[in-house]
Every structure is written in C-alpha cells, then in structure tokens.
Amino acid sequence: MGVKVEVLQSSNTNNKPKKDDFVGIHMLIRLMDGVEVLNTRQESSAGGGEPMRFCLGRGSVIKGLDESVPKLQLGDKAKLTISPDLAYGAQGFFPVVPPNATLIIEVELISINDPP
C-alpha cells in the first residue's frame, strides 16, 4: 500500500516543491482497468486544459498526491500508482472512482509557487 513513483522523464533541475508550496500539475488519471477518470490537458475545447493547482501538504488533494509530488523536480513527468488508502478509499468518488480503487496517474510538475 502507498504510492509508487516512477519517473518517466527527469528534468534534472533539482528544484523540488516542499510543504506549503503552491504547485501546478497536468495529470491523466486512470483506473487499473484503463478507464480514464480525468485529463487536465483535455479539459478545454482547445486541448490545452488548465493545470490543477494546489498547496502541498494542506489536504486539498488526495494523500497520494500530497506525498508523491514533493518527490518530483520541476518539469518531471512521472507515473504514480496510488493505493486506495491514499486515494478515495472505501467510499470511492461517485460516480467516477469506485470504492477501493487503485489510481494510475501520469503527472507533469509544471510550476512551483506560481499561484493562479
């Protein structure tokens, strides 16, 4: 259980976010069976959707993101495998995420401390 972080493309910037930093990420969330739940790059009609922005360590996102994003460097692309206990747990997120679902998230850290 927990989060597995697989860096797919490293930026080698050595610029990592920390707790209370405001970050921006693009992400594609899928269930284990491949069903797409969210794609921030395609949330607009032009296909260049707005990134998801949040403050790290404040509980505004699932625990798996709060724990894994600080392991990334600015510009990194990674694949996160997040167990249900650090995602939406036994309750799920009706109607898109069923109970006890493991999430596969492809993420790109695109900004640190660049508020909207």
JSON list of C-alpha atoms in Angstrom, two decimals:
[
{"chain": "A", "resi": 1, "resn": "MET", "atom": "CA", "xyz": [0.00, 0.00, 0.00]},
{"chain": "A", "resi": 2, "resn": "GLY", "atom": "CA", "xyz": [1.09, 3.55, -0.56]},
{"chain": "A", "resi": 3, "resn": "VAL", "atom": "CA", "xyz": [2.46, 5.34, -3.58]},
{"chain": "A", "resi": 4, "resn": "LYS", "atom": "CA", "xyz": [4.85, 4.08, -6.22]},
{"chain": "A", "resi": 5, "resn": "VAL", "atom": "CA", "xyz": [6.60, 6.87, -8.14]},
{"chain": "A", "resi": 6, "resn": "GLU", "atom": "CA", "xyz": [8.16, 6.01, -11.49]},
{"chain": "A", "resi": 7, "resn": "VAL", "atom": "CA", "xyz": [9.89, 9.00, -13.11]},
{"chain": "A", "resi": 8, "resn": "LEU", "atom": "CA", "xyz": [9.34, 8.74, -16.86]},
{"chain": "A", "resi": 9, "resn": "GLN", "atom": "CA", "xyz": [11.25, 11.87, -17.84]},
{"chain": "A", "resi": 10, "resn": "SER", "atom": "CA", "xyz": [13.57, 13.69, -15.45]},
{"chain": "A", "resi": 11, "resn": "SER", "atom": "CA", "xyz": [14.23, 17.38, -15.86]},
{"chain": "A", "resi": 12, "resn": "ASN", "atom": "CA", "xyz": [17.36, 17.26, -13.66]},
{"chain": "A", "resi": 13, "resn": "THR", "atom": "CA", "xyz": [16.52, 20.73, -12.33]},
{"chain": "A", "resi": 14, "resn": "ASN", "atom": "CA", "xyz": [16.93, 19.74, -8.66]},
{"chain": "A", "resi": 15, "resn": "ASN", "atom": "CA", "xyz": [14.04, 22.16, -7.99]},
{"chain": "A", "resi": 16, "resn": "LYS", "atom": "CA", "xyz": [11.60, 20.20, -5.80]},
{"chain": "A", "resi": 17, "resn": "PRO", "atom": "CA", "xyz": [8.48, 21.53, -4.11]},
{"chain": "A", "resi": 18, "resn": "LYS", "atom": "CA", "xyz": [8.00, 21.28, -0.36]},
{"chain": "A", "resi": 19, "resn": "LYS", "atom": "CA", "xyz": [5.11, 21.51, 2.08]},
{"chain": "A", "resi": 20, "resn": "ASP", "atom": "CA", "xyz": [3.09, 24.73, 1.68]},
{"chain": "A", "resi": 21, "resn": "ASP", "atom": "CA", "xyz": [4.43, 25.35, -1.84]},
{"chain": "A", "resi": 22, "resn": "PHE", "atom": "CA", "xyz": [1.76, 26.14, -4.41]},
{"chain": "A", "resi": 23, "resn": "VAL", "atom": "CA", "xyz": [2.19, 23.71, -7.34]},
{"chain": "A", "resi": 24, "resn": "GLY", "atom": "CA", "xyz": [0.68, 23.27, -10.80]},
{"chain": "A", "resi": 25, "resn": "ILE", "atom": "CA", "xyz": [0.43, 19.86, -12.42]},
{"chain": "A", "resi": 26, "resn": "HIS", "atom": "CA", "xyz": [-1.01, 18.35, -15.54]},
{"chain": "A", "resi": 27, "resn": "MET", "atom": "CA", "xyz": [-2.32, 14.86, -14.95]},
{"chain": "A", "resi": 28, "resn": "LEU", "atom": "CA", "xyz": [-4.11, 11.96, -16.51]},
{"chain": "A", "resi": 29, "resn": "ILE", "atom": "CA", "xyz": [-5.92, 9.76, -14.00]},
{"chain": "A", "resi": 30, "resn": "ARG", "atom": "CA", "xyz": [-6.89, 6.20, -14.89]},
{"chain": "A", "resi": 31, "resn": "LEU", "atom": "CA", "xyz": [-8.27, 3.25, -13.01]},
{"chain": "A", "resi": 32, "resn": "MET", "atom": "CA", "xyz": [-6.35, -0.04, -13.07]},
{"chain": "A", "resi": 33, "resn": "ASP", "atom": "CA", "xyz": [-8.56, -1.29, -15.93]},
{"chain": "A", "resi": 34, "resn": "GLY", "atom": "CA", "xyz": [-7.52, 1.70, -18.06]},
{"chain": "A", "resi": 35, "resn": "VAL", "atom": "CA", "xyz": [-10.74, 3.72, -17.71]},
{"chain": "A", "resi": 36, "resn": "GLU", "atom": "CA", "xyz": [-9.86, 7.42, -17.88]},
{"chain": "A", "resi": 37, "resn": "VAL", "atom": "CA", "xyz": [-11.15, 9.48, -14.96]},
{"chain": "A", "resi": 38, "resn": "LEU", "atom": "CA", "xyz": [-9.60, 12.91, -15.61]},
{"chain": "A", "resi": 39, "resn": "ASN", "atom": "CA", "xyz": [-7.23, 14.50, -18.10]},
{"chain": "A", "resi": 40, "resn": "THR", "atom": "CA", "xyz": [-6.31, 18.12, -17.30]},
{"chain": "A", "resi": 41, "resn": "ARG", "atom": "CA", "xyz": [-4.74, 18.58, -20.73]},
{"chain": "A", "resi": 42, "resn": "GLN", "atom": "CA", "xyz": [-8.06, 17.90, -22.47]},
{"chain": "A", "resi": 43, "resn": "GLU", "atom": "CA", "xyz": [-10.45, 19.70, -20.14]},
{"chain": "A", "resi": 44, "resn": "SER", "atom": "CA", "xyz": [-10.77, 22.65, -22.54]},
{"chain": "A", "resi": 45, "resn": "SER", "atom": "CA", "xyz": [-12.06, 22.70, -26.08]},
{"chain": "A", "resi": 46, "resn": "ALA", "atom": "CA", "xyz": [-8.60, 23.57, -27.42]},
{"chain": "A", "resi": 47, "resn": "GLY", "atom": "CA", "xyz": [-6.99, 20.57, -25.74]},
{"chain": "A", "resi": 48, "resn": "GLY", "atom": "CA", "xyz": [-4.67, 22.75, -23.67]},
{"chain": "A", "resi": 49, "resn": "GLY", "atom": "CA", "xyz": [-6.55, 22.50, -20.42]},
{"chain": "A", "resi": 50, "resn": "GLU", "atom": "CA", "xyz": [-5.69, 24.35, -17.28]},
{"chain": "A", "resi": 51, "resn": "PRO", "atom": "CA", "xyz": [-3.34, 22.61, -14.88]},
{"chain": "A", "resi": 52, "resn": "MET", "atom": "CA", "xyz": [-4.54, 21.55, -11.47]},
{"chain": "A", "resi": 53, "resn": "ARG", "atom": "CA", "xyz": [-3.14, 23.92, -8.84]},
{"chain": "A", "resi": 54, "resn": "PHE", "atom": "CA", "xyz": [-2.95, 23.25, -5.12]},
{"chain": "A", "resi": 55, "resn": "CYS", "atom": "CA", "xyz": [-0.95, 23.91, -1.99]},
{"chain": "A", "resi": 56, "resn": "LEU", "atom": "CA", "xyz": [1.12, 20.89, -0.88]},
{"chain": "A", "resi": 57, "resn": "GLY", "atom": "CA", "xyz": [0.51, 19.30, 2.48]},
{"chain": "A", "resi": 58, "resn": "ARG", "atom": "CA", "xyz": [-2.79, 21.02, 3.23]},
{"chain": "A", "resi": 59, "resn": "GLY", "atom": "CA", "xyz": [-5.09, 18.08, 2.42]},
{"chain": "A", "resi": 60, "resn": "SER", "atom": "CA", "xyz": [-6.72, 19.78, -0.55]},
{"chain": "A", "resi": 61, "resn": "VAL", "atom": "CA", "xyz": [-5.95, 16.77, -2.76]},
{"chain": "A", "resi": 62, "resn": "ILE", "atom": "CA", "xyz": [-5.76, 13.03, -2.14]},
{"chain": "A", "resi": 63, "resn": "LYS", "atom": "CA", "xyz": [-2.95, 11.98, 0.19]},
{"chain": "A", "resi": 64, "resn": "GLY", "atom": "CA", "xyz": [-1.18, 10.13, -2.62]},
{"chain": "A", "resi": 65, "resn": "LEU", "atom": "CA", "xyz": [-0.60, 13.41, -4.49]},
{"chain": "A", "resi": 66, "resn": "ASP", "atom": "CA", "xyz": [0.44, 15.26, -1.33]},
{"chain": "A", "resi": 67, "resn": "GLU", "atom": "CA", "xyz": [3.04, 12.53, -0.69]},
{"chain": "A", "resi": 68, "resn": "SER", "atom": "CA", "xyz": [4.34, 11.99, -4.23]},
{"chain": "A", "resi": 69, "resn": "VAL", "atom": "CA", "xyz": [4.55, 15.46, -5.82]},
{"chain": "A", "resi": 70, "resn": "PRO", "atom": "CA", "xyz": [7.35, 16.61, -3.42]},
{"chain": "A", "resi": 71, "resn": "LYS", "atom": "CA", "xyz": [9.47, 13.75, -4.79]},
{"chain": "A", "resi": 72, "resn": "LEU", "atom": "CA", "xyz": [9.37, 15.29, -8.27]},
{"chain": "A", "resi": 73, "resn": "GLN", "atom": "CA", "xyz": [11.51, 18.04, -9.75]},
{"chain": "A", "resi": 74, "resn": "LEU", "atom": "CA", "xyz": [10.05, 20.94, -11.71]},
{"chain": "A", "resi": 75, "resn": "GLY", "atom": "CA", "xyz": [9.47, 19.65, -15.24]},
{"chain": "A", "resi": 76, "resn": "ASP", "atom": "CA", "xyz": [9.49, 15.95, -14.31]},
{"chain": "A", "resi": 77, "resn": "LYS", "atom": "CA", "xyz": [6.97, 13.57, -15.82]},
{"chain": "A", "resi": 78, "resn": "ALA", "atom": "CA", "xyz": [6.08, 10.57, -13.71]},
{"chain": "A", "resi": 79, "resn": "LYS", "atom": "CA", "xyz": [3.69, 7.67, -13.34]},
{"chain": "A", "resi": 80, "resn": "LEU", "atom": "CA", "xyz": [2.15, 7.35, -9.88]},
{"chain": "A", "resi": 81, "resn": "THR", "atom": "CA", "xyz": [0.43, 4.21, -8.67]},
{"chain": "A", "resi": 82, "resn": "ILE", "atom": "CA", "xyz": [-1.68, 5.19, -5.67]},
{"chain": "A", "resi": 83, "resn": "SER", "atom": "CA", "xyz": [-3.32, 2.59, -3.44]},
{"chain": "A", "resi": 84, "resn": "PRO", "atom": "CA", "xyz": [-6.92, 3.11, -2.31]},
{"chain": "A", "resi": 85, "resn": "ASP", "atom": "CA", "xyz": [-5.93, 4.13, 1.23]},
{"chain": "A", "resi": 86, "resn": "LEU", "atom": "CA", "xyz": [-4.11, 7.18, -0.20]},
{"chain": "A", "resi": 87, "resn": "ALA", "atom": "CA", "xyz": [-6.73, 7.85, -2.89]},
{"chain": "A", "resi": 88, "resn": "TYR", "atom": "CA", "xyz": [-10.51, 7.74, -2.30]},
{"chain": "A", "resi": 89, "resn": "GLY", "atom": "CA", "xyz": [-10.61, 4.66, -0.06]},
{"chain": "A", "resi": 90, "resn": "ALA", "atom": "CA", "xyz": [-13.65, 2.53, 0.62]},
{"chain": "A", "resi": 91, "resn": "GLN", "atom": "CA", "xyz": [-16.08, 5.32, -0.24]},
{"chain": "A", "resi": 92, "resn": "GLY", "atom": "CA", "xyz": [-14.68, 5.98, -3.72]},
{"chain": "A", "resi": 93, "resn": "PHE", "atom": "CA", "xyz": [-15.67, 9.18, -5.53]},
{"chain": "A", "resi": 94, "resn": "PHE", "atom": "CA", "xyz": [-19.06, 8.51, -7.05]},
{"chain": "A", "resi": 95, "resn": "PRO", "atom": "CA", "xyz": [-19.69, 8.21, -9.94]},
{"chain": "A", "resi": 96, "resn": "VAL", "atom": "CA", "xyz": [-16.17, 8.22, -11.43]},
{"chain": "A", "resi": 97, "resn": "VAL", "atom": "CA", "xyz": [-13.99, 6.32, -8.95]},
{"chain": "A", "resi": 98, "resn": "PRO", "atom": "CA", "xyz": [-15.37, 3.09, -7.49]},
{"chain": "A", "resi": 99, "resn": "PRO", "atom": "CA", "xyz": [-14.73, 2.05, -3.88]},
{"chain": "A", "resi": 100, "resn": "ASN", "atom": "CA", "xyz": [-11.24, 0.69, -3.12]},
{"chain": "A", "resi": 101, "resn": "ALA", "atom": "CA", "xyz": [-9.81, 1.76, -6.48]},
{"chain": "A", "resi": 102, "resn": "THR", "atom": "CA", "xyz": [-6.08, 1.97, -7.15]},
{"chain": "A", "resi": 103, "resn": "LEU", "atom": "CA", "xyz": [-5.30, 5.02, -9.29]},
{"chain": "A", "resi": 104, "resn": "ILE", "atom": "CA", "xyz": [-2.69, 5.31, -12.03]},
{"chain": "A", "resi": 105, "resn": "ILE", "atom": "CA", "xyz": [-1.76, 8.96, -12.51]},
{"chain": "A", "resi": 106, "resn": "GLU", "atom": "CA", "xyz": [0.55, 10.29, -15.20]},
{"chain": "A", "resi": 107, "resn": "VAL", "atom": "CA", "xyz": [1.70, 13.65, -13.88]},
{"chain": "A", "resi": 108, "resn": "GLU", "atom": "CA", "xyz": [3.90, 16.52, -15.01]},
{"chain": "A", "resi": 109, "resn": "LEU", "atom": "CA", "xyz": [5.04, 19.11, -12.46]},
{"chain": "A", "resi": 110, "resn": "ILE", "atom": "CA", "xyz": [4.80, 22.38, -14.40]},
{"chain": "A", "resi": 111, "resn": "SER", "atom": "CA", "xyz": [5.03, 25.07, -11.73]},
{"chain": "A", "resi": 112, "resn": "ILE", "atom": "CA", "xyz": [6.12, 25.77, -8.16]},
{"chain": "A", "resi": 113, "resn": "ASN", "atom": "CA", "xyz": [4.89, 28.86, -6.31]},
{"chain": "A", "resi": 114, "resn": "ASP", "atom": "CA", "xyz": [3.13, 30.35, -9.32]},
{"chain": "A", "resi": 115, "resn": "PRO", "atom": "CA", "xyz": [-0.39, 30.99, -7.96]},
{"chain": "A", "resi": 116, "resn": "PRO", "atom": "CA", "xyz": [-3.33, 31.47, -10.32]}
]
